[in-house]
XYZ file of C-alpha atoms in Angstrom:
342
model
C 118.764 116.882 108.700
C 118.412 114.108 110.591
C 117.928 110.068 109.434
C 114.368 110.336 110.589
C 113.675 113.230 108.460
C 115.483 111.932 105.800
C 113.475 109.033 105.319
C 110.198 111.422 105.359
C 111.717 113.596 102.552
C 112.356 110.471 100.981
C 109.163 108.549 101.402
C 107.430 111.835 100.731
C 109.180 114.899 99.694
C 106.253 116.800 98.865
C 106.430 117.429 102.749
C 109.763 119.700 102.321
C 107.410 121.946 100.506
C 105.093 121.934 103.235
C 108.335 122.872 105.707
C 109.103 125.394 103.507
C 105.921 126.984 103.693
C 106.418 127.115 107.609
C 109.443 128.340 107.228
C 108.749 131.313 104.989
C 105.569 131.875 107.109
C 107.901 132.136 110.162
C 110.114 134.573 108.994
C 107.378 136.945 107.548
C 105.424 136.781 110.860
C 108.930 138.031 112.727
C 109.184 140.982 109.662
C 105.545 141.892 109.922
C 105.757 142.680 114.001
C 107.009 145.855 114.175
C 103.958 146.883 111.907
C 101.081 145.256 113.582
C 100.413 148.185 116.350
C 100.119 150.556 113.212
C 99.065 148.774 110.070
C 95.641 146.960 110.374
C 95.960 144.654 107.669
C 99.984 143.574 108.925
C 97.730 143.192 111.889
C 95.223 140.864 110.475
C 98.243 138.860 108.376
C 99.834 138.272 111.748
C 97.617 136.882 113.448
C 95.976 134.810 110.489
C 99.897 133.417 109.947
C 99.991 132.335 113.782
C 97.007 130.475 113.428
C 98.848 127.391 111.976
C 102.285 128.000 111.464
C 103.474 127.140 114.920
C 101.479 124.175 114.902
C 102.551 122.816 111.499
C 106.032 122.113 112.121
C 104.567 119.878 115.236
C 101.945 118.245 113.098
C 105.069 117.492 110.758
C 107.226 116.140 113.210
C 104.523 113.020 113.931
C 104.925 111.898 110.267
C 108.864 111.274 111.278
C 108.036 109.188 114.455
C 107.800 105.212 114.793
C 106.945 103.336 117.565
C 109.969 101.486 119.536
C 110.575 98.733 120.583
C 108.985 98.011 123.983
C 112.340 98.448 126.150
C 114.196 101.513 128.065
C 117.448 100.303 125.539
C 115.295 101.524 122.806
C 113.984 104.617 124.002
C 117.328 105.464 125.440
C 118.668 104.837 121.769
C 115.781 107.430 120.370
C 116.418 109.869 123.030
C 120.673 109.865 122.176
C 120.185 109.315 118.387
C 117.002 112.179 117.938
C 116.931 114.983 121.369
C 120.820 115.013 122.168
C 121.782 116.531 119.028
C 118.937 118.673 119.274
C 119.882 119.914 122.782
C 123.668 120.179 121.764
C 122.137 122.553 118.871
C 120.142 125.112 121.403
C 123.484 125.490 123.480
C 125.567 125.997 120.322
C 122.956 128.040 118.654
C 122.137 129.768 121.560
C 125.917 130.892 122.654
C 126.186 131.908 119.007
C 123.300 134.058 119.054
C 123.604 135.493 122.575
C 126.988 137.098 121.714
C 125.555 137.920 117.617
C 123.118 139.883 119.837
C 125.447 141.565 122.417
C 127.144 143.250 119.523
C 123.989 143.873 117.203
C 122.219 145.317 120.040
C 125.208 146.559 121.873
C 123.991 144.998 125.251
C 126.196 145.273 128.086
C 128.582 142.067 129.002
C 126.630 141.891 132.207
C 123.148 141.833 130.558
C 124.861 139.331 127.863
C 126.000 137.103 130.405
C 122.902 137.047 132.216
C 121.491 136.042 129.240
C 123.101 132.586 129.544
C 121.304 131.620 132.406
C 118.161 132.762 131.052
C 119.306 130.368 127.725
C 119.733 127.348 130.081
C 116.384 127.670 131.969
C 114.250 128.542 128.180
C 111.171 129.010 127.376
C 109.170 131.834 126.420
C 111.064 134.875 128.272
C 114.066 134.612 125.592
C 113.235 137.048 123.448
C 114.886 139.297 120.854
C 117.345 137.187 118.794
C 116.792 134.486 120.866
C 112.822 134.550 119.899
C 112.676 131.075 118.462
C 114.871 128.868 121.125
C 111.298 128.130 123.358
C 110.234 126.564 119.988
C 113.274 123.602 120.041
C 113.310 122.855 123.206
C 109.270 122.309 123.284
C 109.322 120.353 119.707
C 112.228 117.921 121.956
C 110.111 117.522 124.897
C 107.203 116.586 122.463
C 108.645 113.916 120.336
C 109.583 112.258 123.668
C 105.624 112.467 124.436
C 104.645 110.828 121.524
C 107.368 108.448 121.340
C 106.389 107.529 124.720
C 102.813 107.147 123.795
C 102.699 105.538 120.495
C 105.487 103.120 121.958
C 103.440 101.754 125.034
C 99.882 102.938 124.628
C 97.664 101.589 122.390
C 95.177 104.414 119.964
C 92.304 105.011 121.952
C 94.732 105.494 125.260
C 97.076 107.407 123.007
C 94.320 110.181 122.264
C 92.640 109.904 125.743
C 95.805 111.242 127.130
C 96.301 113.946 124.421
C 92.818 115.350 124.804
C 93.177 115.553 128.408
C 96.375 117.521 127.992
C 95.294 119.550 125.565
C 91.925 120.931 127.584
C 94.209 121.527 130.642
C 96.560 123.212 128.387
C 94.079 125.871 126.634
C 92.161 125.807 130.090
C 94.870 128.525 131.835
C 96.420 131.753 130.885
C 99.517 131.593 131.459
C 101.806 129.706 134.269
C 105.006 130.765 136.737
C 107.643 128.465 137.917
C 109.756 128.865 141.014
C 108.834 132.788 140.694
C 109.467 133.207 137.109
C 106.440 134.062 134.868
C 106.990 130.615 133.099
C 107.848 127.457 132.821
C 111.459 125.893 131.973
C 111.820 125.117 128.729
C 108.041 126.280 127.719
C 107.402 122.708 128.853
C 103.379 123.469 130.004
C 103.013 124.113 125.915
C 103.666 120.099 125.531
C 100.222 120.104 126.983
C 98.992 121.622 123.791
C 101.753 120.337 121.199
C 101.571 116.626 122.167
C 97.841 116.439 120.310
C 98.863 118.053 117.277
C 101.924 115.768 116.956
C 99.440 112.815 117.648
C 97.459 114.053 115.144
C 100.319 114.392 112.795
C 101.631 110.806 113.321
C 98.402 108.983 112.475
C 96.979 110.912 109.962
C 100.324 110.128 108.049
C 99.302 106.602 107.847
C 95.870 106.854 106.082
C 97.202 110.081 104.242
C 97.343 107.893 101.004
C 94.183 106.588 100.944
C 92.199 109.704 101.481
C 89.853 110.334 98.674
C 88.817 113.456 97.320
C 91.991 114.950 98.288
C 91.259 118.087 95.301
C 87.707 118.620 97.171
C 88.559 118.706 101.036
C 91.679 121.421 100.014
C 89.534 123.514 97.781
C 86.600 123.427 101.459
C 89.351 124.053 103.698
C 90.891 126.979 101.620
C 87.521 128.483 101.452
C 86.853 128.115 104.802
C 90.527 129.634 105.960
C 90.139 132.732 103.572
C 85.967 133.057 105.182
C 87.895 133.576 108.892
C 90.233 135.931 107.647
C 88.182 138.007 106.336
C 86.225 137.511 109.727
C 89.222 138.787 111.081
C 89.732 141.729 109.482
C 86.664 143.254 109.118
C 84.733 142.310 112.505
C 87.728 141.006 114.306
C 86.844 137.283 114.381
C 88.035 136.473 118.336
C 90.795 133.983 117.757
C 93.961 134.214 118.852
C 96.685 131.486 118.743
C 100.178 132.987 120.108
C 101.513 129.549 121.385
C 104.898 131.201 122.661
C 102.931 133.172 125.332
C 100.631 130.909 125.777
C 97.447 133.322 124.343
C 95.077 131.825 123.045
C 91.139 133.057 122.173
C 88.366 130.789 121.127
C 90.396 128.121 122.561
C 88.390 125.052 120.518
C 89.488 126.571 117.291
C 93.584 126.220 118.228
C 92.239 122.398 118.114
C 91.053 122.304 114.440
C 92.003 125.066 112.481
C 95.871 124.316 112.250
C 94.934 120.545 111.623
C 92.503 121.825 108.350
C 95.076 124.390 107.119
C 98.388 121.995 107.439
C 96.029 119.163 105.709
C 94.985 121.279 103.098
C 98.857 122.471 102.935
C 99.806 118.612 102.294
C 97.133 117.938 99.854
C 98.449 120.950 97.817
C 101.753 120.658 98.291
C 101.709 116.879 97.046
C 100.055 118.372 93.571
C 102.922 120.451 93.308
C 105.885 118.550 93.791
C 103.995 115.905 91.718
C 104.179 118.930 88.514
C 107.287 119.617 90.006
C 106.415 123.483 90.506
C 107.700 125.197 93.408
C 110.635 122.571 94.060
C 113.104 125.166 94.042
C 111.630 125.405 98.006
C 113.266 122.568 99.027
C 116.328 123.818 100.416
C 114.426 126.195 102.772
C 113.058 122.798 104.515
C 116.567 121.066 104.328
C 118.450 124.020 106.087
C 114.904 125.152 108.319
C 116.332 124.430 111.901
C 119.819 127.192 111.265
C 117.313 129.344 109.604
C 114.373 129.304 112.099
C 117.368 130.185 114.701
C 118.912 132.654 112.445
C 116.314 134.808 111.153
C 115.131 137.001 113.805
C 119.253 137.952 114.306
C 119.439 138.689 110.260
C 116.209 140.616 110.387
C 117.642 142.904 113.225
C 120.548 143.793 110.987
C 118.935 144.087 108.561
C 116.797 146.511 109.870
C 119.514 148.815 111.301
C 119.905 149.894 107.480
C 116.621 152.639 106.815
C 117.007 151.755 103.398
C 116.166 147.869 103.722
C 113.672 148.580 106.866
C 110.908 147.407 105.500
C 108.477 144.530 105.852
C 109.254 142.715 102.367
C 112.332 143.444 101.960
C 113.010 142.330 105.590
C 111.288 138.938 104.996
C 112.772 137.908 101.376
C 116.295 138.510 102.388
C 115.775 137.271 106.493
C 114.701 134.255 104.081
C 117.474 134.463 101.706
C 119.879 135.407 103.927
C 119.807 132.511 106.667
C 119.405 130.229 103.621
C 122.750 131.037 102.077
C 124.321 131.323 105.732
C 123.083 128.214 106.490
C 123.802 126.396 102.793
C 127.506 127.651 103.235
C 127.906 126.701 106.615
C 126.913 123.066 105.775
C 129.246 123.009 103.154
C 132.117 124.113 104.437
C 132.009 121.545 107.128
C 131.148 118.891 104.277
C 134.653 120.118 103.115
C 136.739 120.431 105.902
C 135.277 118.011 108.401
C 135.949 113.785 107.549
C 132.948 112.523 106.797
C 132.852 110.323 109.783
C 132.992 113.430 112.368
C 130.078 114.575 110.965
C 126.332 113.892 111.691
């Protein structure tokens, strides 16, 4: 975790519960896939989960941005401190996973080492274990979009821009790049991403003086469960896969994960406020090794017929990473000075 979200869990730690909730929502979307050509309702929970959880953790990230100073010696500073570690983390994670998959999978060495090229250029076409990697390097290429806005733009300039990004971005299907089906690093989804992040950064400011805070997450709750059951009985036509870039009803990707990560907030605040469902915090502390992780755990998982199924896959691809990553953390705490580590 780094100092910026630090301070957020500290200035607000009802928002780990919040992460968590992405988290756990992450994982069960990844169980529920193999189901979802099959099982109508796994269907409908899919798709109703990918409404918003992709978009949350981008929301989230805006409360843990600041404006800069007005200099290249600060944003040079933001870009070392906050997107080096997080590129030095794909590569790591990414050579870690690639050869977790080559024997999980039992993919060839020349298919595996392929695979590292594919890691370096990103973006959506890593797949399999490496499902989640398009999701880092696109939350990186965001917060240095914001940053760059909120630092030298003022509010009305600062939404101009993200409005305009985000019509080109739901106005196209999908987008090639030097003859590959997409783009490095899944950097056209910034297009999309930057608003919600926007969004994310200044509604954290008047957060605390919103009234009514009971009444607008009982609406919005109301409102979510109304389009689900849209969804599943007359198949309500919107779609929000932001990996692949497909997206139906295209105004709706705009507003619905705003209402559902507000009303997430607003209950999530209660909560941690009666101190239920603070046993959750850990899954926000260790979410980047288990948003990584999970998809790999899930595959072994479901290599044993007895544990191959949905639930079972998505409490212990929770529990799992969790203790992996808990572990991890601490041996390093043991073994490493403190003054090597981050």
């Amino acid at each position: 975790m780094k100092h910026s979200e630090r301070q957020l869990s500290k200035e607000a730690p009802w928002t780990d519960l919040v992460i968590a909730v992405g988290v756990i929502a992450m994982v069960l979307g990844h169980a529920l896939f193999p189901s979802i050509k099959t099982d109508h309702p796994a269907s409908t929970l899919y798709i109703v989960i990918y409404w918003w959880h992709m978009p949350l953790f981008f929301i989230i990230g805006g409360l843990t941005l600041k404006p800069l100073a007005r200099n290249w010696h600060a944003m040079w500073q933001f870009i070392r401190e906050r997107l080096l570690p997080m590129a030095y983390t794909y590569l790591i994670a990414g050579v870690l996973l690639i050869f977790a998959s080559h024997f999980i999978h039992g993919d060839s060495w020349g298919y595996t080492a392929h695979y590292f090229l594919r890691m370096i250029y990103g973006g959506s076409a890593l797949n399999g274990d490496l499902t989640m990697m398009w999701f880092f390097t696109v939350m990186a290429l965001t917060f240095l979009v914001v940053e760059l806005l909120i630092t030298w733009t003022d509010t009305f300039t600062q939404f101009f821009i993200a409005i305009i990004m985000f019509a080109l971005g739901i106005s196209y299907g999908s987008i090639g790049f030097m003859g590959e089906p997409t783009t490095p690093w899944a950097a056209d989804l910034v297009l999309m991403t930057t608003l919600w992040m926007l969004c994310g950064y200044h509604g954290y400011r008047y957060y605390s003086q919103m009234k009514n805070k009971a009444f607008f997450a009982t609406a919005i709750s109301i409102i979510f469960v109304i389009l689900a059951i849209c969804r599943f009985e007359w198949g309500l036509n919107f779609v929000l896969y932001l990996k692949t870039h497909s997206i139906k009803t295209p105004y709706m990707a705009f507003y619905v994960p705003l209402m559902v990560t507000l009303a997430l907030c607003i209950m999530a605040e209660a909560l941690y406020k009666k101190g239920w469902l603070n046993w959750l915090q850990p899954l926000s502390w260790y979410a980047v090794p288990i948003l990584y992780m999970h998809q790999a755990v899930i595959d072994v998982l479901a290599k044993v017929p007895a544990l191959n199924h949905t639930l079972i896959l998505w409490l212990l691809g929770v529990i799992i990473s969790l203790l992996i990553a808990a572990g991890w953390h601490h041996l390093v705490k043991l073994f490493l000075p403190k003054s090597t580590r981050n």
